[in-house]
Amino acid sequence: MTEPTPTEMRRALFAGLTGYLIWGVSPLYFQLVGFADALEIVAHRVVWSLPMLFAALWFAGKLRATFKAMSDPRVVMILLGTSVLISINWLVFVHAVNHGQVLQASLGYYINPLMSVAVGVVVLREPLGPWRITAIVLATLGVLNQIIAVGEVPWISLTLALSFTGYGYLRKIVTVDGRIGLFWETAFITPFALGAIIWMQSQGTGHFLQGPAEAGLLILAGLITIVPLLLYIIGARGLRLSTMGLLQFTAPSLQFAIGVMRGEPFTAAHLITFGFIWAGVATFAWSQLRRGRAAVATSD
């Protein structure tokens, strides 16, 4: 495999960073479309993503591979599982944003990579090392502080972290292109999403037919889903895994800033929780940098 050129690396860095920036500011969009509840927003997110993904696969010449993927029962079963996990993740995230819980959502996405490390060690027998042990311990202390000192179980954070960790693990072991996998995950959910939209419209609780502004904002949910994903794929192909691992903290950092600026409760106890998590993230980032440098030295 040939090394990417400096121009390709700059393009990949720009794409990867832009994708994470969009994910980071996405709460602003979901708050803008807060006239609808989480189920309606996610249903439209699914329905409008499907044709956009189909167009992206057609443009990339991947349609034959897309339909061929369904000939493998193992791939089908895994993608059915990932479709359930990503649905849970989307629903909980939108619910959190629309109920003034952006800080909890950001906490979940800070915890997620540290939880992924733990799963990698337990399930995939990946090496751990002292830095990663420290990162996991610090994150655990942060969660315990949230439960004991703040007095609440951060169920939103834990659900987001667990669902996305499980999603990432299953995606790691399934042998399909990321775009193809997302297309079929979306396709599996679409009948339920479409049924939910039709039911809500028939009950008078849907918002799609209220006016062009509401309809346009709900359709935009598809773009908010697809664009950062495609940018992420470009970034992941042209950058080292360690670099992408560091970039991923851009999104929860922006979400954290949005939550604070929106006036969500942030006491001294919350600061201690995030302090432990940030210390764990910094330790994990240092571990990623060390591994990246070691990999470069070995390749040289």
mmCIF file of C-alpha atoms in Angstrom:
data_model
loop_
_atom_site.group_PDB
_atom_site.id
_atom_site.type_symbol
_atom_site.label_atom_id
_atom_site.label_comp_id
_atom_site.label_asym_id
_atom_site.label_seq_id
_atom_site.Cartn_x
_atom_site.Cartn_y
_atom_site.Cartn_z
ATOM 1 C CA MET A 1 0.000 0.000 0.000
ATOM 2 C CA THR A 2 1.499 3.344 -1.095
ATOM 3 C CA GLU A 3 1.816 6.246 1.336
ATOM 4 C CA PRO A 4 -0.545 9.164 0.622
ATOM 5 C CA THR A 5 1.058 12.306 -0.835
ATOM 6 C CA PRO A 6 1.222 15.510 1.256
ATOM 7 C CA THR A 7 -1.653 16.934 -0.811
ATOM 8 C CA GLU A 8 -3.760 13.822 -0.170
ATOM 9 C CA MET A 9 -2.960 13.974 3.541
ATOM 10 C CA ARG A 10 -3.975 17.644 3.737
ATOM 11 C CA ARG A 11 -7.223 16.819 1.926
ATOM 12 C CA ALA A 12 -7.853 13.905 4.283
ATOM 13 C CA LEU A 13 -7.103 16.063 7.334
ATOM 14 C CA PHE A 14 -9.474 18.766 6.114
ATOM 15 C CA ALA A 15 -12.207 16.196 5.394
ATOM 16 C CA GLY A 16 -11.824 14.357 8.703
ATOM 17 C CA LEU A 17 -11.721 17.546 10.765
ATOM 18 C CA THR A 18 -14.705 19.010 8.909
ATOM 19 C CA GLY A 19 -16.711 15.842 9.528
ATOM 20 C CA TYR A 20 -16.034 16.026 13.267
ATOM 21 C CA LEU A 21 -16.808 19.763 13.304
ATOM 22 C CA ILE A 22 -20.217 19.092 11.745
ATOM 23 C CA TRP A 23 -20.915 16.372 14.321
ATOM 24 C CA GLY A 24 -19.793 18.784 17.022
ATOM 25 C CA VAL A 25 -22.167 21.601 16.041
ATOM 26 C CA SER A 26 -25.043 19.274 15.096
ATOM 27 C CA PRO A 27 -26.862 20.032 18.405
ATOM 28 C CA LEU A 28 -27.546 23.506 17.013
ATOM 29 C CA TYR A 29 -29.444 21.923 14.116
ATOM 30 C CA PHE A 30 -31.359 19.500 16.326
ATOM 31 C CA GLN A 31 -32.333 22.360 18.632
ATOM 32 C CA LEU A 32 -33.505 24.312 15.569
ATOM 33 C CA VAL A 33 -35.748 21.397 14.585
ATOM 34 C CA GLY A 34 -36.893 20.999 18.180
ATOM 35 C CA PHE A 35 -40.520 21.611 17.146
ATOM 36 C CA ALA A 36 -40.557 17.841 16.464
ATOM 37 C CA ASP A 37 -39.845 15.104 19.014
ATOM 38 C CA ALA A 38 -36.842 12.769 18.810
ATOM 39 C CA LEU A 39 -38.746 9.931 17.126
ATOM 40 C CA GLU A 40 -40.009 12.152 14.298
ATOM 41 C CA ILE A 41 -36.596 13.738 13.746
ATOM 42 C CA VAL A 42 -34.802 10.372 13.634
ATOM 43 C CA ALA A 43 -37.488 8.901 11.359
ATOM 44 C CA HIS A 44 -36.906 11.709 8.850
ATOM 45 C CA ARG A 45 -33.168 11.345 9.331
ATOM 46 C CA VAL A 46 -33.449 7.726 8.221
ATOM 47 C CA VAL A 47 -35.916 8.199 5.355
ATOM 48 C CA TRP A 48 -34.026 11.087 3.705
ATOM 49 C CA SER A 49 -30.619 9.481 4.228
ATOM 50 C CA LEU A 50 -31.514 6.424 2.142
ATOM 51 C CA PRO A 51 -31.798 8.100 -1.307
ATOM 52 C CA MET A 52 -28.753 10.237 -0.549
ATOM 53 C CA LEU A 53 -26.708 7.157 0.309
ATOM 54 C CA PHE A 54 -27.966 5.386 -2.812
ATOM 55 C CA ALA A 55 -26.845 8.351 -4.919
ATOM 56 C CA ALA A 56 -23.422 8.386 -3.225
ATOM 57 C CA LEU A 57 -22.943 4.653 -3.882
ATOM 58 C CA TRP A 58 -24.076 5.028 -7.492
ATOM 59 C CA PHE A 59 -21.645 7.904 -8.014
ATOM 60 C CA ALA A 60 -18.812 5.829 -6.477
ATOM 61 C CA GLY A 61 -19.651 2.803 -8.665
ATOM 62 C CA LYS A 62 -20.463 0.665 -5.625
ATOM 63 C CA LEU A 63 -24.014 -0.488 -6.442
ATOM 64 C CA ARG A 64 -23.004 -4.006 -7.524
ATOM 65 C CA ALA A 65 -20.947 -4.486 -4.347
ATOM 66 C CA THR A 66 -23.835 -3.068 -2.323
ATOM 67 C CA PHE A 67 -26.307 -5.719 -3.446
ATOM 68 C CA LYS A 68 -23.681 -8.474 -3.401
ATOM 69 C CA ALA A 69 -23.117 -7.823 0.315
ATOM 70 C CA MET A 70 -26.605 -9.194 1.050
ATOM 71 C CA SER A 71 -25.608 -12.640 -0.230
ATOM 72 C CA ASP A 72 -23.632 -13.274 2.965
ATOM 73 C CA PRO A 73 -25.972 -14.216 5.883
ATOM 74 C CA ARG A 74 -23.314 -13.255 8.444
ATOM 75 C CA VAL A 75 -23.055 -9.741 7.001
ATOM 76 C CA VAL A 76 -26.845 -9.414 7.026
ATOM 77 C CA MET A 77 -27.113 -10.470 10.684
ATOM 78 C CA ILE A 78 -24.325 -8.131 11.808
ATOM 79 C CA LEU A 79 -25.797 -5.172 9.913
ATOM 80 C CA LEU A 80 -29.208 -5.892 11.429
ATOM 81 C CA GLY A 81 -27.524 -5.636 14.819
ATOM 82 C CA THR A 82 -25.721 -2.396 13.932
ATOM 83 C CA SER A 83 -28.967 -0.904 12.599
ATOM 84 C CA VAL A 84 -30.571 -1.439 16.023
ATOM 85 C CA LEU A 85 -27.578 0.062 17.869
ATOM 86 C CA ILE A 86 -27.303 3.143 15.645
ATOM 87 C CA SER A 87 -31.069 3.716 15.952
ATOM 88 C CA ILE A 88 -30.765 3.700 19.757
ATOM 89 C CA ASN A 89 -27.766 6.035 19.554
ATOM 90 C CA TRP A 90 -29.539 8.531 17.273
ATOM 91 C CA LEU A 91 -32.745 8.520 19.333
ATOM 92 C CA VAL A 92 -30.960 9.059 22.654
ATOM 93 C CA PHE A 93 -28.712 11.784 21.230
ATOM 94 C CA VAL A 94 -31.579 13.776 19.698
ATOM 95 C CA HIS A 95 -33.654 13.297 22.869
ATOM 96 C CA ALA A 96 -30.726 14.600 24.949
ATOM 97 C CA VAL A 97 -30.203 17.659 22.755
ATOM 98 C CA ASN A 98 -33.902 18.557 22.679
ATOM 99 C CA HIS A 99 -34.217 18.207 26.456
ATOM 100 C CA GLY A 100 -31.259 20.363 27.458
ATOM 101 C CA GLN A 101 -28.836 17.463 28.074
ATOM 102 C CA VAL A 102 -26.064 18.311 25.591
ATOM 103 C CA LEU A 103 -23.437 18.090 28.348
ATOM 104 C CA GLN A 104 -24.451 14.499 29.087
ATOM 105 C CA ALA A 105 -24.285 13.733 25.373
ATOM 106 C CA SER A 106 -20.778 15.191 25.109
ATOM 107 C CA LEU A 107 -19.724 13.172 28.163
ATOM 108 C CA GLY A 108 -20.918 10.007 26.414
ATOM 109 C CA TYR A 109 -18.793 10.694 23.336
ATOM 110 C CA TYR A 110 -15.758 11.449 25.504
ATOM 111 C CA ILE A 111 -16.233 8.091 27.251
ATOM 112 C CA ASN A 112 -16.863 6.158 24.020
ATOM 113 C CA PRO A 113 -13.237 5.747 22.776
ATOM 114 C CA LEU A 114 -12.100 4.757 26.263
ATOM 115 C CA MET A 115 -14.890 2.173 26.437
ATOM 116 C CA SER A 116 -13.863 0.950 22.971
ATOM 117 C CA VAL A 117 -10.347 0.353 24.288
ATOM 118 C CA ALA A 118 -11.759 -1.762 27.120
ATOM 119 C CA VAL A 119 -13.857 -3.808 24.661
ATOM 120 C CA GLY A 120 -10.822 -4.237 22.400
ATOM 121 C CA VAL A 121 -8.822 -5.649 25.295
ATOM 122 C CA VAL A 122 -11.547 -7.980 26.593
ATOM 123 C CA VAL A 123 -13.031 -9.172 23.282
ATOM 124 C CA LEU A 124 -10.286 -8.743 20.686
ATOM 125 C CA ARG A 125 -7.350 -9.400 23.056
ATOM 126 C CA GLU A 126 -5.662 -6.149 22.031
ATOM 127 C CA PRO A 127 -2.661 -4.973 24.113
ATOM 128 C CA LEU A 128 -3.546 -2.521 26.888
ATOM 129 C CA GLY A 129 -0.470 -0.925 28.477
ATOM 130 C CA PRO A 130 -0.172 1.380 31.511
ATOM 131 C CA TRP A 131 -1.329 4.561 29.748
ATOM 132 C CA ARG A 132 -4.569 3.018 28.556
ATOM 133 C CA ILE A 133 -5.201 1.406 31.942
ATOM 134 C CA THR A 134 -4.832 4.852 33.506
ATOM 135 C CA ALA A 135 -7.224 6.373 30.949
ATOM 136 C CA ILE A 136 -9.916 3.772 31.663
ATOM 137 C CA VAL A 137 -9.512 4.160 35.453
ATOM 138 C CA LEU A 138 -9.838 7.961 35.206
ATOM 139 C CA ALA A 139 -12.976 7.658 33.065
ATOM 140 C CA THR A 140 -14.468 5.193 35.557
ATOM 141 C CA LEU A 141 -13.767 7.620 38.418
ATOM 142 C CA GLY A 142 -15.519 10.353 36.459
ATOM 143 C CA VAL A 143 -18.641 8.246 36.028
ATOM 144 C CA LEU A 144 -18.594 7.258 39.721
ATOM 145 C CA ASN A 145 -18.299 10.916 40.708
ATOM 146 C CA GLN A 146 -21.314 11.730 38.548
ATOM 147 C CA ILE A 147 -23.320 9.059 40.370
ATOM 148 C CA ILE A 148 -22.141 9.834 43.910
ATOM 149 C CA ALA A 149 -21.364 13.572 44.015
ATOM 150 C CA VAL A 150 -23.788 14.853 41.367
ATOM 151 C CA GLY A 151 -26.412 12.349 42.468
ATOM 152 C CA GLU A 152 -27.492 11.057 39.074
ATOM 153 C CA VAL A 153 -26.731 8.050 36.934
ATOM 154 C CA PRO A 154 -25.574 9.489 33.585
ATOM 155 C CA TRP A 155 -27.824 7.132 31.624
ATOM 156 C CA ILE A 156 -27.698 9.298 28.500
ATOM 157 C CA SER A 157 -23.882 9.304 28.514
ATOM 158 C CA LEU A 158 -23.647 5.574 29.216
ATOM 159 C CA THR A 159 -26.288 4.639 26.631
ATOM 160 C CA LEU A 160 -24.559 6.715 23.953
ATOM 161 C CA ALA A 161 -21.145 5.291 24.825
ATOM 162 C CA LEU A 162 -22.356 1.675 25.050
ATOM 163 C CA SER A 163 -24.438 1.766 21.868
ATOM 164 C CA PHE A 164 -21.678 3.397 19.828
ATOM 165 C CA THR A 165 -19.001 1.124 21.268
ATOM 166 C CA GLY A 166 -21.092 -1.922 20.339
ATOM 167 C CA TYR A 167 -21.754 -0.410 16.925
ATOM 168 C CA GLY A 168 -18.033 0.225 16.377
ATOM 169 C CA TYR A 169 -17.112 -3.322 17.419
ATOM 170 C CA LEU A 170 -19.634 -4.937 15.067
ATOM 171 C CA ARG A 171 -18.571 -2.627 12.242
ATOM 172 C CA LYS A 172 -14.960 -3.664 12.860
ATOM 173 C CA ILE A 173 -15.709 -7.354 12.335
ATOM 174 C CA VAL A 174 -18.005 -7.009 9.302
ATOM 175 C CA THR A 175 -16.243 -7.021 5.943
ATOM 176 C CA VAL A 176 -18.125 -4.357 3.993
ATOM 177 C CA ASP A 177 -17.382 -0.824 2.862
ATOM 178 C CA GLY A 178 -18.526 1.752 5.425
ATOM 179 C CA ARG A 179 -20.898 3.407 2.961
ATOM 180 C CA ILE A 180 -22.438 0.083 1.980
ATOM 181 C CA GLY A 181 -22.911 -0.869 5.613
ATOM 182 C CA LEU A 182 -24.632 2.424 6.418
ATOM 183 C CA PHE A 183 -26.863 2.074 3.360
ATOM 184 C CA TRP A 184 -28.157 -1.319 4.480
ATOM 185 C CA GLU A 185 -28.497 -0.232 8.112
ATOM 186 C CA THR A 186 -30.607 2.665 6.892
ATOM 187 C CA ALA A 187 -32.572 0.436 4.518
ATOM 188 C CA PHE A 188 -33.402 -1.994 7.339
ATOM 189 C CA ILE A 189 -34.741 0.843 9.516
ATOM 190 C CA THR A 190 -36.556 2.734 6.732
ATOM 191 C CA PRO A 191 -39.852 0.739 6.772
ATOM 192 C CA PHE A 192 -40.236 1.430 10.507
ATOM 193 C CA ALA A 193 -39.225 5.081 10.090
ATOM 194 C CA LEU A 194 -41.618 5.586 7.187
ATOM 195 C CA GLY A 195 -44.407 3.880 9.112
ATOM 196 C CA ALA A 196 -43.752 6.174 12.096
ATOM 197 C CA ILE A 197 -43.914 9.277 9.873
ATOM 198 C CA ILE A 198 -47.188 8.169 8.260
ATOM 199 C CA TRP A 199 -48.699 7.321 11.656
ATOM 200 C CA MET A 200 -47.673 10.671 13.162
ATOM 201 C CA GLN A 201 -49.076 12.561 10.180
ATOM 202 C CA SER A 202 -52.370 10.632 10.415
ATOM 203 C CA GLN A 203 -52.613 11.470 14.126
ATOM 204 C CA GLY A 204 -51.955 15.159 13.537
ATOM 205 C CA THR A 205 -48.695 15.084 15.522
ATOM 206 C CA GLY A 206 -46.373 15.133 12.499
ATOM 207 C CA HIS A 207 -44.784 18.370 11.325
ATOM 208 C CA PHE A 208 -43.679 17.596 7.758
ATOM 209 C CA LEU A 209 -46.840 18.999 6.163
ATOM 210 C CA GLN A 210 -47.073 22.064 8.393
ATOM 211 C CA GLY A 211 -45.141 24.232 5.966
ATOM 212 C CA PRO A 212 -42.073 24.450 3.695
ATOM 213 C CA ALA A 213 -39.775 25.602 6.514
ATOM 214 C CA GLU A 214 -40.603 22.592 8.704
ATOM 215 C CA ALA A 215 -40.381 20.214 5.734
ATOM 216 C CA GLY A 216 -37.025 21.653 4.643
ATOM 217 C CA LEU A 217 -35.530 21.366 8.118
ATOM 218 C CA LEU A 218 -36.651 17.742 8.460
ATOM 219 C CA ILE A 219 -35.249 16.839 5.015
ATOM 220 C CA LEU A 220 -31.969 18.489 6.060
ATOM 221 C CA ALA A 221 -31.621 15.731 8.678
ATOM 222 C CA GLY A 222 -30.501 13.437 5.847
ATOM 223 C CA LEU A 223 -27.650 15.752 4.870
ATOM 224 C CA ILE A 224 -26.631 16.237 8.509
ATOM 225 C CA THR A 225 -26.271 12.449 8.661
ATOM 226 C CA ILE A 226 -24.567 11.690 5.343
ATOM 227 C CA VAL A 227 -22.166 14.586 4.745
ATOM 228 C CA PRO A 228 -20.035 14.209 7.904
ATOM 229 C CA LEU A 229 -19.976 10.431 7.446
ATOM 230 C CA LEU A 230 -18.583 10.704 3.893
ATOM 231 C CA LEU A 231 -16.038 13.283 5.078
ATOM 232 C CA TYR A 232 -15.043 10.925 7.893
ATOM 233 C CA ILE A 233 -14.476 8.083 5.392
ATOM 234 C CA ILE A 234 -12.200 10.325 3.289
ATOM 235 C CA GLY A 235 -10.278 11.293 6.406
ATOM 236 C CA ALA A 236 -9.940 7.732 7.678
ATOM 237 C CA ARG A 237 -8.515 6.573 4.341
ATOM 238 C CA GLY A 238 -5.804 9.224 4.196
ATOM 239 C CA LEU A 239 -4.793 9.634 7.844
ATOM 240 C CA ARG A 240 -3.202 7.398 10.437
ATOM 241 C CA LEU A 241 -5.565 5.781 12.932
ATOM 242 C CA SER A 242 -3.841 7.663 15.755
ATOM 243 C CA THR A 243 -4.557 10.997 14.039
ATOM 244 C CA MET A 244 -8.233 10.145 13.582
ATOM 245 C CA GLY A 245 -8.302 9.002 17.204
ATOM 246 C CA LEU A 246 -7.223 12.473 18.309
ATOM 247 C CA LEU A 247 -9.546 14.316 15.915
ATOM 248 C CA GLN A 248 -12.586 12.479 17.303
ATOM 249 C CA PHE A 249 -12.474 14.565 20.493
ATOM 250 C CA THR A 250 -13.308 17.668 18.438
ATOM 251 C CA ALA A 251 -17.005 16.716 18.344
ATOM 252 C CA PRO A 252 -17.683 16.251 22.088
ATOM 253 C CA SER A 253 -15.597 19.358 22.861
ATOM 254 C CA LEU A 254 -17.845 21.480 20.635
ATOM 255 C CA GLN A 255 -20.932 19.814 22.096
ATOM 256 C CA PHE A 256 -19.638 20.600 25.594
ATOM 257 C CA ALA A 257 -19.159 24.266 24.649
ATOM 258 C CA ILE A 258 -22.690 24.430 23.230
ATOM 259 C CA GLY A 259 -24.148 22.919 26.408
ATOM 260 C CA VAL A 260 -22.327 25.418 28.629
ATOM 261 C CA MET A 261 -23.265 28.393 26.425
ATOM 262 C CA ARG A 262 -26.892 27.253 26.485
ATOM 263 C CA GLY A 263 -26.854 27.520 30.267
ATOM 264 C CA GLU A 264 -27.110 23.838 31.200
ATOM 265 C CA PRO A 265 -26.317 23.093 34.897
ATOM 266 C CA PHE A 266 -22.557 22.844 35.421
ATOM 267 C CA THR A 267 -21.620 22.734 39.097
ATOM 268 C CA ALA A 268 -18.304 22.054 40.820
ATOM 269 C CA ALA A 269 -19.305 18.372 40.988
ATOM 270 C CA HIS A 270 -19.879 18.358 37.221
ATOM 271 C CA LEU A 271 -16.449 19.950 36.774
ATOM 272 C CA ILE A 272 -14.854 17.125 38.773
ATOM 273 C CA THR A 273 -16.642 14.566 36.590
ATOM 274 C CA PHE A 274 -15.429 16.194 33.388
ATOM 275 C CA GLY A 275 -11.998 16.733 34.948
ATOM 276 C CA PHE A 276 -11.577 12.976 35.408
ATOM 277 C CA ILE A 277 -12.880 12.325 31.882
ATOM 278 C CA TRP A 278 -10.628 14.978 30.332
ATOM 279 C CA ALA A 279 -7.636 13.569 32.188
ATOM 280 C CA GLY A 280 -8.534 10.133 30.810
ATOM 281 C CA VAL A 281 -8.880 11.580 27.312
ATOM 282 C CA ALA A 282 -5.488 13.329 27.593
ATOM 283 C CA THR A 283 -3.889 10.084 28.748
ATOM 284 C CA PHE A 284 -5.531 8.192 25.889
ATOM 285 C CA ALA A 285 -4.360 10.864 23.410
ATOM 286 C CA TRP A 286 -0.799 10.537 24.698
ATOM 287 C CA SER A 287 -1.049 6.776 24.281
ATOM 288 C CA GLN A 288 -2.261 7.243 20.698
ATOM 289 C CA LEU A 289 0.645 9.589 19.912
ATOM 290 C CA ARG A 290 3.186 7.141 21.366
ATOM 291 C CA ARG A 291 1.752 4.268 19.343
ATOM 292 C CA GLY A 292 1.674 6.394 16.193
ATOM 293 C CA ARG A 293 5.334 7.369 16.608
ATOM 294 C CA ALA A 294 6.303 3.756 17.307
ATOM 295 C CA ALA A 295 4.489 2.638 14.134
ATOM 296 C CA VAL A 296 6.319 5.273 12.069
ATOM 297 C CA ALA A 297 9.666 4.271 13.556
ATOM 298 C CA THR A 298 8.979 0.591 12.781
ATOM 299 C CA SER A 299 7.972 1.353 9.174
ATOM 300 C CA ASP A 300 11.167 3.384 8.714
#
